[in-house]
Amino acid sequence: MPGVPTPPDFIPLIVPEIRGNEWEYVKECLDTNWVSSVGGYVDRFEKMVAERAGTKYAIATVSGTAALHIALLLAGVQADDEVVVSSLTFIAPANAIRYLGAWPVFIDAEPRYWQINPAGVVDFLDKCCRWDGQALRNRQTGRRVTAILPVHILGHPADLDPILAVAAKYSLPVIEDATEGLGARYRGKSLGGIGHAGCFSFNGNKIITTGGGGMLVTNNAGWAARARYLTTQAKDDPIEYVHNAVGYNYRLTNLLAAMGCAQMEQLDTFVEAKRQIAGRYQEFFVSLPGIGLPEEADWAFSTFWMYTLLIDEKRSRIGSRQLLRELAARKVQTRPLWQPIHRSPAHKLSGGPLCPNSDALHGQAISLPCSVGLTPSAQSQVIEIITSLLAKETSSARDFHSHSPSDCSAHS
Ligand SMILES: Cc1ncc(COP(=O)(O)O)c(C=O)c1O
């Protein structure tokens, strides 16, 4: 059998859950020869995701990164522009900005829900930029600021209202990176459908997966048509091979969309499973010393897609990385959060205000096994190991000190 064998009793961080109509729908594609980039399942998958996101349009793509790339193009981002983006995120949105020759401006996370700090976005735009009569420009670099790209991380929404308000003030489009937020809601609204465009990923660790894939959602008919055109090599005359623009081969195949349809049918069950896993972890960890549990804002419905907690080494007497090693030695897979992108060598030429909260969160965060199919006994095993590694006390810790976001000094 292909694939990497897993040792017995190994508890993975997060793996796909294939238990619905995936086999049937994929087989139908194989049986009917509809395996490529057009087909009924692509249309159906797009419809299902659009319905979920509450948008009029959805365009399936080969990946979430491809969706972000196209969304930024639609937003009009050009070479040497700047795009305001979260510092604490997987690297893909920052890369997508660089694909266009534009520059990310990294904004710190807020300490409570770990999402992009809206006050940081507002402060950067109000205090570190100026309107020159035609465009909003970063005072330090002189570059145009042309979009905001908040990333909803770990299944919890970012606080969008203040971001949307400042975006409206400066006529900036907001592209939601909702790749980790399918099924989550902000003030009752589904993520991805709140900004001018939203992007989802269906790679192997996401709440639903197509193996690899993505989706761009929007209510803008012009953007949707342009996205469809650009993701299919910008064909103006498909018979004579005339192309009036440089397009991309970014369309999702019918084969993968078939899997996506089957997975979408199970989304609510998956969200429920994730929330139950999170609830159980919370119940057992709330009394452990030096642990910061993920919180759900009263304006949020979180999927707890990737269950992550913070370890305060001073109080727990064990650091997040040591805990990771101890768990690995006991066949439990965990991960730290991403290196904050303002620290990434790949983005060392980008700038933005200081990001101390992202740095602190990165040092303390550890993500625990949280597959939809995680069994209660496997979860108990994880809980027992962690509990035995941490001395029991009665209080939990949360020691972050918010940093004033108004500091315009570049961190690079
Ligand atoms: C926040 C974030 N943005 C973008 C992506 C990119 O998605 P994909 O891997 O489908 O390109 C991911 C996941 O990988 C992600 O977690």
Coordinates of C-alpha atoms and ligand atoms in Angstrom, one line a residue:
M1 CA 0.0 0.0 0.0
P2 CA 1.3 3.5 -0.8
G3 CA 1.8 6.0 2.0
V4 CA 4.0 6.3 5.0
P5 CA 3.3 3.6 7.6
T6 CA 2.4 5.0 11.0
P7 CA 3.7 3.3 14.1
P8 CA 1.1 1.4 16.2
D9 CA -0.6 3.6 18.9
F10 CA 0.6 6.8 17.2
I11 CA -1.8 9.7 17.7
P12 CA -1.5 12.1 14.8
L13 CA -2.0 15.8 15.1
I14 CA -4.8 16.1 12.5
V15 CA -5.8 13.7 9.7
P16 CA -8.6 13.7 7.2
E17 CA -11.9 11.9 8.0
I18 CA -13.2 10.0 5.0
R19 CA -16.5 8.4 6.0
G20 CA -19.2 9.7 3.8
N21 CA -19.9 9.6 0.1
E22 CA -16.3 10.2 -1.0
W23 CA -15.8 6.8 -2.6
E24 CA -19.1 6.9 -4.4
Y25 CA -18.7 10.3 -5.9
V26 CA -15.0 9.8 -6.9
K27 CA -15.9 6.5 -8.4
E28 CA -18.7 8.1 -10.4
C29 CA -16.1 10.6 -11.9
L30 CA -13.8 7.6 -12.8
D31 CA -16.7 5.6 -14.2
T32 CA -17.9 8.5 -16.4
N33 CA -14.5 9.9 -17.4
W34 CA -15.3 13.3 -15.8
V35 CA -12.0 13.6 -14.0
S36 CA -10.7 16.9 -15.1
S37 CA -11.3 20.6 -14.5
V38 CA -15.0 20.8 -15.6
G39 CA -17.8 18.7 -14.4
G40 CA -20.9 18.5 -12.3
Y41 CA -19.0 18.1 -9.1
V42 CA -17.1 21.3 -9.6
D43 CA -20.3 23.2 -10.0
R44 CA -21.9 21.5 -7.0
F45 CA -19.0 22.0 -4.8
E46 CA -18.9 25.7 -5.6
K47 CA -22.6 26.0 -4.9
M48 CA -22.2 24.2 -1.6
V49 CA -19.4 26.4 -0.4
A50 CA -21.0 29.6 -1.7
E51 CA -24.2 28.7 0.3
R52 CA -22.1 28.1 3.4
A53 CA -20.2 31.3 3.1
G54 CA -23.3 33.2 2.3
T55 CA -21.9 34.6 -1.0
K56 CA -23.4 34.7 -4.5
Y57 CA -20.3 33.2 -6.2
A58 CA -17.6 30.6 -5.5
I59 CA -14.7 29.6 -7.8
A60 CA -12.9 26.4 -7.0
T61 CA -9.1 26.5 -7.2
V62 CA -6.2 24.1 -6.9
S63 CA -5.3 25.4 -3.5
G64 CA -6.1 28.1 -0.9
T65 CA -2.9 29.8 -1.9
A66 CA -4.1 30.0 -5.5
A67 CA -7.4 31.5 -4.3
L68 CA -5.5 34.1 -2.2
H69 CA -3.3 35.0 -5.2
I70 CA -6.3 35.5 -7.4
A71 CA -8.2 37.4 -4.7
L72 CA -5.3 39.9 -4.4
L73 CA -5.2 40.3 -8.2
L74 CA -9.0 41.0 -8.2
A75 CA -8.4 43.6 -5.4
G76 CA -6.1 45.4 -7.7
V77 CA -2.9 44.9 -5.8
Q78 CA 0.1 45.7 -7.9
A79 CA 3.8 45.4 -7.7
D80 CA 5.4 47.5 -5.0
D81 CA 2.1 48.1 -3.2
E82 CA 1.7 47.1 0.4
V83 CA -1.0 44.8 1.9
V84 CA -1.8 44.7 5.6
V85 CA -1.8 41.1 6.8
S86 CA -1.6 39.1 10.1
S87 CA 1.9 38.3 11.4
L88 CA 0.7 35.2 13.2
T89 CA -0.3 32.9 10.4
F90 CA 0.8 30.2 8.1
I91 CA 3.0 31.8 5.4
A92 CA 0.7 31.4 2.4
P93 CA -1.0 34.8 2.5
A94 CA 2.3 36.6 2.7
N95 CA 3.6 34.5 -0.1
A96 CA 0.6 35.3 -2.2
I97 CA 1.2 39.0 -1.7
R98 CA 4.8 38.6 -2.9
Y99 CA 3.7 36.6 -6.0
L100 CA 2.3 40.0 -7.1
G101 CA 5.5 41.8 -6.3
A102 CA 3.7 43.6 -3.4
W103 CA 4.9 43.8 0.2
P104 CA 3.2 42.4 3.3
V105 CA 2.9 44.8 6.3
F106 CA 2.7 42.5 9.3
I107 CA 0.3 43.4 12.1
D108 CA 0.6 41.9 15.5
A109 CA -1.9 39.4 17.1
E110 CA -4.1 40.4 19.9
P111 CA -3.4 38.4 23.1
R112 CA -6.8 37.1 23.9
Y113 CA -8.0 35.2 20.8
W114 CA -4.7 35.3 19.0
Q115 CA -6.1 36.9 15.8
I116 CA -4.9 40.0 14.0
N117 CA -5.3 42.9 16.3
P118 CA -7.9 45.3 14.7
A119 CA -6.4 48.2 16.8
G120 CA -3.0 47.4 15.1
V121 CA -4.6 47.6 11.7
V122 CA -6.4 50.9 12.5
D123 CA -3.3 52.4 14.1
F124 CA -1.1 51.5 11.2
L125 CA -3.5 53.0 8.6
D126 CA -4.3 56.1 10.6
K127 CA -0.9 56.9 12.1
C128 CA 1.7 55.3 9.8
C129 CA 0.1 56.1 6.5
R130 CA -1.1 59.3 4.8
W131 CA -3.5 60.1 2.0
D132 CA -1.7 61.9 -0.8
G133 CA -4.9 62.9 -2.7
Q134 CA -4.8 59.7 -4.8
A135 CA -3.7 56.9 -2.7
L136 CA -3.0 55.9 0.9
R137 CA 0.8 55.7 1.4
N138 CA 3.0 54.2 4.1
R139 CA 4.8 57.3 5.4
Q140 CA 8.0 55.3 5.9
T141 CA 8.3 53.5 2.6
G142 CA 6.2 55.8 0.4
R143 CA 4.4 52.8 -1.0
R144 CA 0.7 52.6 -1.7
V145 CA -1.4 50.5 0.7
T146 CA -4.0 48.7 -1.4
A147 CA -5.6 45.9 0.6
I148 CA -6.2 44.4 4.0
L149 CA -5.8 40.6 4.4
P150 CA -6.9 39.5 7.8
V151 CA -6.3 35.8 8.5
H152 CA -8.8 33.9 10.7
I153 CA -6.5 31.5 12.5
L154 CA -7.2 28.1 14.1
G155 CA -10.9 28.1 13.4
H156 CA -11.7 31.3 15.4
P157 CA -12.7 34.5 13.6
A158 CA -10.7 37.7 13.7
D159 CA -12.6 40.7 14.9
L160 CA -13.6 42.1 11.5
D161 CA -15.9 45.0 12.3
P162 CA -13.2 47.6 13.1
I163 CA -11.1 46.3 10.2
L164 CA -14.1 46.7 7.8
A165 CA -14.7 50.2 9.2
V166 CA -11.2 51.4 8.6
A167 CA -11.1 49.7 5.2
A168 CA -14.3 51.6 4.2
K169 CA -12.7 54.9 5.5
Y170 CA -9.8 54.4 3.1
S171 CA -11.7 52.5 0.3
L172 CA -9.5 49.4 0.8
P173 CA -10.8 46.0 -0.2
V174 CA -10.7 43.3 2.6
I175 CA -9.7 39.8 1.5
E176 CA -10.5 37.3 4.3
D177 CA -8.1 34.4 4.6
A178 CA -10.8 32.0 5.9
T179 CA -8.7 29.0 4.9
E180 CA -8.8 27.8 8.5
G181 CA -12.3 29.1 9.2
L182 CA -14.8 27.1 7.2
G183 CA -17.8 26.6 9.4
A184 CA -16.9 29.4 11.8
R185 CA -19.0 32.5 12.3
Y186 CA -18.4 36.1 13.2
R187 CA -21.4 37.8 14.7
G188 CA -23.6 35.2 13.1
K189 CA -22.1 35.5 9.7
S190 CA -20.0 32.8 8.0
L191 CA -16.4 33.6 7.5
G192 CA -15.2 34.2 4.0
G193 CA -18.4 36.0 3.0
I194 CA -17.9 39.1 5.1
G195 CA -15.2 40.9 3.3
H196 CA -14.9 41.8 -0.5
A197 CA -13.7 38.2 -1.1
G198 CA -12.8 35.2 1.0
C199 CA -10.5 32.2 0.5
F200 CA -10.7 28.7 1.7
S201 CA -8.3 25.8 1.7
F202 CA -9.1 22.1 1.5
N203 CA -5.7 20.7 2.0
G204 CA -5.2 17.6 4.1
N205 CA -5.3 19.1 7.5
K206 CA -8.4 21.4 7.0
I207 CA -11.8 20.7 8.5
I208 CA -12.9 19.3 5.2
T209 CA -10.4 18.2 2.6
T210 CA -10.1 17.4 -1.1
G211 CA -6.6 16.3 -0.6
G212 CA -5.6 19.7 -2.0
G213 CA -7.8 22.5 -3.1
G214 CA -9.2 25.9 -2.4
M215 CA -12.1 28.2 -3.1
L216 CA -12.5 31.9 -3.7
V217 CA -15.9 33.4 -2.6
T218 CA -17.3 36.8 -3.4
N219 CA -20.5 38.7 -3.9
N220 CA -19.0 40.7 -6.7
A221 CA -20.2 39.4 -10.1
G222 CA -17.3 41.1 -11.9
W223 CA -14.7 39.7 -9.6
A224 CA -16.3 36.2 -9.9
A225 CA -16.2 36.3 -13.7
R226 CA -12.6 37.5 -13.7
A227 CA -11.6 34.9 -11.2
R228 CA -13.1 32.1 -13.4
Y229 CA -11.3 33.6 -16.4
L230 CA -7.9 34.0 -14.6
T231 CA -8.0 30.5 -13.0
T232 CA -8.5 28.9 -16.4
Q233 CA -5.6 30.4 -18.3
A234 CA -7.5 33.5 -19.4
K235 CA -9.0 31.9 -22.5
D236 CA -10.7 34.6 -24.7
D237 CA -11.0 32.3 -27.6
P238 CA -10.7 28.7 -26.5
I239 CA -10.8 27.4 -30.1
E240 CA -8.1 29.7 -31.5
Y241 CA -6.1 29.9 -28.3
V242 CA -6.4 33.6 -27.9
H243 CA -5.5 35.0 -24.5
N244 CA -5.8 38.7 -23.6
A245 CA -4.2 38.3 -20.2
V246 CA -1.7 36.2 -18.4
G247 CA -3.8 33.5 -16.7
Y248 CA -3.2 30.6 -14.4
N249 CA -3.8 26.9 -14.4
Y250 CA -5.6 27.1 -11.0
R251 CA -8.9 25.2 -11.5
L252 CA -9.8 22.3 -9.2
T253 CA -10.5 19.0 -10.9
N254 CA -13.9 17.4 -10.9
L255 CA -12.3 14.4 -9.2
L256 CA -11.3 16.5 -6.2
A257 CA -14.5 18.5 -6.2
A258 CA -16.4 15.2 -5.9
M259 CA -14.5 14.5 -2.7
G260 CA -15.2 18.1 -1.6
C261 CA -19.0 17.6 -2.1
A262 CA -18.9 14.5 0.1
Q263 CA -16.9 16.3 2.7
M264 CA -19.2 19.4 2.7
E265 CA -22.1 17.1 3.4
Q266 CA -20.4 16.3 6.7
L267 CA -19.2 19.7 7.6
D268 CA -21.6 20.3 10.5
T269 CA -20.8 16.9 12.0
F270 CA -17.1 17.7 11.7
V271 CA -17.5 21.0 13.4
E272 CA -19.5 19.4 16.2
A273 CA -16.8 16.8 16.6
K274 CA -14.1 19.5 16.8
R275 CA -16.0 21.5 19.4
Q276 CA -16.5 18.4 21.5
I277 CA -12.8 17.6 21.4
A278 CA -12.1 21.2 22.4
G279 CA -14.6 21.0 25.2
R280 CA -13.1 17.8 26.6
Y281 CA -9.6 19.3 26.5
Q282 CA -10.8 22.4 28.3
E283 CA -12.5 20.4 31.0
F284 CA -9.4 18.6 31.9
F285 CA -6.8 21.4 31.4
V286 CA -8.6 24.2 33.1
S287 CA -7.1 23.4 36.5
L288 CA -3.5 22.8 35.3
P289 CA -1.0 25.5 36.2
G290 CA 0.5 27.7 33.5
I291 CA -1.9 26.7 30.7
G292 CA -3.7 29.3 28.6
L293 CA -6.7 27.7 26.9
P294 CA -8.1 28.9 23.6
E295 CA -11.1 31.1 24.2
E296 CA -14.2 31.7 22.1
A297 CA -15.2 35.4 21.9
D298 CA -18.9 36.2 22.7
W299 CA -19.1 37.4 19.1
A300 CA -17.6 34.2 17.7
F301 CA -18.6 30.7 16.8
S302 CA -15.3 28.8 16.6
T303 CA -14.8 25.5 15.1
F304 CA -11.6 24.9 17.2
W305 CA -10.2 23.6 13.9
M306 CA -6.7 23.2 15.3
Y307 CA -6.9 22.9 19.1
T308 CA -4.0 25.0 20.5
L309 CA -3.1 26.0 24.0
L310 CA -0.3 28.1 25.6
I311 CA 2.2 26.9 28.0
D312 CA 3.7 29.4 30.4
E313 CA 7.0 27.7 31.3
K314 CA 7.5 29.7 34.5
R315 CA 4.3 28.3 36.0
S316 CA 4.1 24.9 34.3
R317 CA 7.8 24.2 34.8
I318 CA 7.9 22.7 31.3
G319 CA 8.2 24.7 28.0
S320 CA 6.0 24.2 25.0
R321 CA 8.9 22.7 23.0
Q322 CA 9.9 20.3 25.8
L323 CA 6.3 19.3 26.1
L324 CA 6.3 18.7 22.3
R325 CA 9.3 16.4 22.6
E326 CA 8.0 14.5 25.6
L327 CA 4.7 13.9 23.8
A328 CA 6.6 12.8 20.6
A329 CA 8.5 10.3 22.7
R330 CA 5.1 8.9 23.7
K331 CA 3.9 8.7 20.1
V332 CA 1.7 11.8 20.3
Q333 CA 2.2 14.3 17.5
T334 CA 1.9 18.0 18.3
R335 CA 3.1 21.1 16.6
P336 CA 4.1 24.6 17.6
L337 CA 2.4 27.5 15.8
W338 CA 4.0 28.9 12.7
Q339 CA 7.1 31.1 13.0
P340 CA 5.4 34.6 12.9
I341 CA 5.9 35.8 9.4
H342 CA 7.7 39.0 10.4
R343 CA 10.4 36.7 11.6
S344 CA 10.5 34.6 8.5
P345 CA 13.8 34.8 6.5
A346 CA 11.6 34.5 3.4
H347 CA 10.0 37.8 4.2
K348 CA 12.9 39.6 5.8
L349 CA 12.6 42.5 3.5
S350 CA 9.0 43.3 4.5
G351 CA 8.1 45.6 7.3
G352 CA 5.4 46.8 9.7
P353 CA 5.0 47.6 13.4
L354 CA 6.5 45.5 16.1
C355 CA 4.7 42.2 16.8
P356 CA 5.5 41.2 20.4
N357 CA 2.3 39.3 21.0
S358 CA 2.8 37.1 18.0
D359 CA 6.3 36.4 19.2
A360 CA 5.1 35.5 22.7
L361 CA 2.3 33.3 21.4
H362 CA 4.7 31.5 19.1
G363 CA 7.0 30.7 22.0
Q364 CA 4.2 29.3 24.1
A365 CA 1.7 27.7 21.7
I366 CA 1.4 24.0 21.1
S367 CA -1.3 22.3 19.0
L368 CA -2.7 19.0 20.2
P369 CA -4.2 16.1 18.4
C370 CA -7.7 17.1 17.2
S371 CA -8.6 15.0 14.2
V372 CA -12.4 14.8 13.7
G373 CA -11.9 11.0 14.2
L374 CA -9.9 11.3 17.4
T375 CA -11.3 8.6 19.7
P376 CA -12.2 9.4 23.3
S377 CA -9.6 6.8 24.4
A378 CA -6.8 8.4 22.3
Q379 CA -7.8 11.8 23.6
S380 CA -7.7 10.5 27.2
Q381 CA -4.2 9.3 26.5
V382 CA -3.1 12.7 25.4
I383 CA -4.8 14.3 28.4
E384 CA -3.2 11.8 30.8
I385 CA 0.3 12.4 29.5
I386 CA 0.0 16.1 29.6
T387 CA -1.6 16.1 33.0
S388 CA 1.2 13.9 34.4
L389 CA 3.8 16.2 32.9
L390 CA 2.3 19.3 34.5
A391 CA 2.0 19.8 38.2
K392 CA -1.6 20.2 39.3
E393 CA -2.7 23.6 40.7
T394 CA -6.0 25.3 40.7
S395 CA -5.5 28.3 38.5
S396 CA -4.7 28.7 34.8
A397 CA -2.4 31.3 33.4
R398 CA -2.6 34.0 30.9
D399 CA 0.3 36.3 31.2
F400 CA 0.4 38.3 28.0
H401 CA 1.0 42.0 28.0
S402 CA -0.6 43.7 25.1
H403 CA 1.8 45.9 23.2
S404 CA 0.8 49.3 22.1
P405 CA 0.1 48.9 18.3
S406 CA 0.8 52.5 17.4
D407 CA 4.6 52.0 17.1
C408 CA 5.4 52.6 13.4
S409 CA 9.0 51.4 13.6
A410 CA 9.8 48.7 11.2
H411 CA 10.8 45.4 12.6
S412 CA 12.9 44.2 9.8
Ligands
LIG1 C1 -4.0 30.6 7.0 C2 -3.7 29.8 5.8 N1 -3.7 30.5 4.6 C3 -3.5 29.8 3.4 C4 -3.3 28.5 3.4 C5 -3.0 27.8 2.1 O1 -3.8 26.9 1.7 P1 -3.3 25.7 0.7 O2 -2.4 24.8 1.4 O3 -4.5 25.1 0.2 O4 -2.6 26.5 -0.4 C6 -3.3 27.7 4.6 C7 -3.2 26.3 4.7 O5 -2.4 25.6 4.2 C8 -3.5 28.4 5.8 O6 -3.5 27.8 7.0

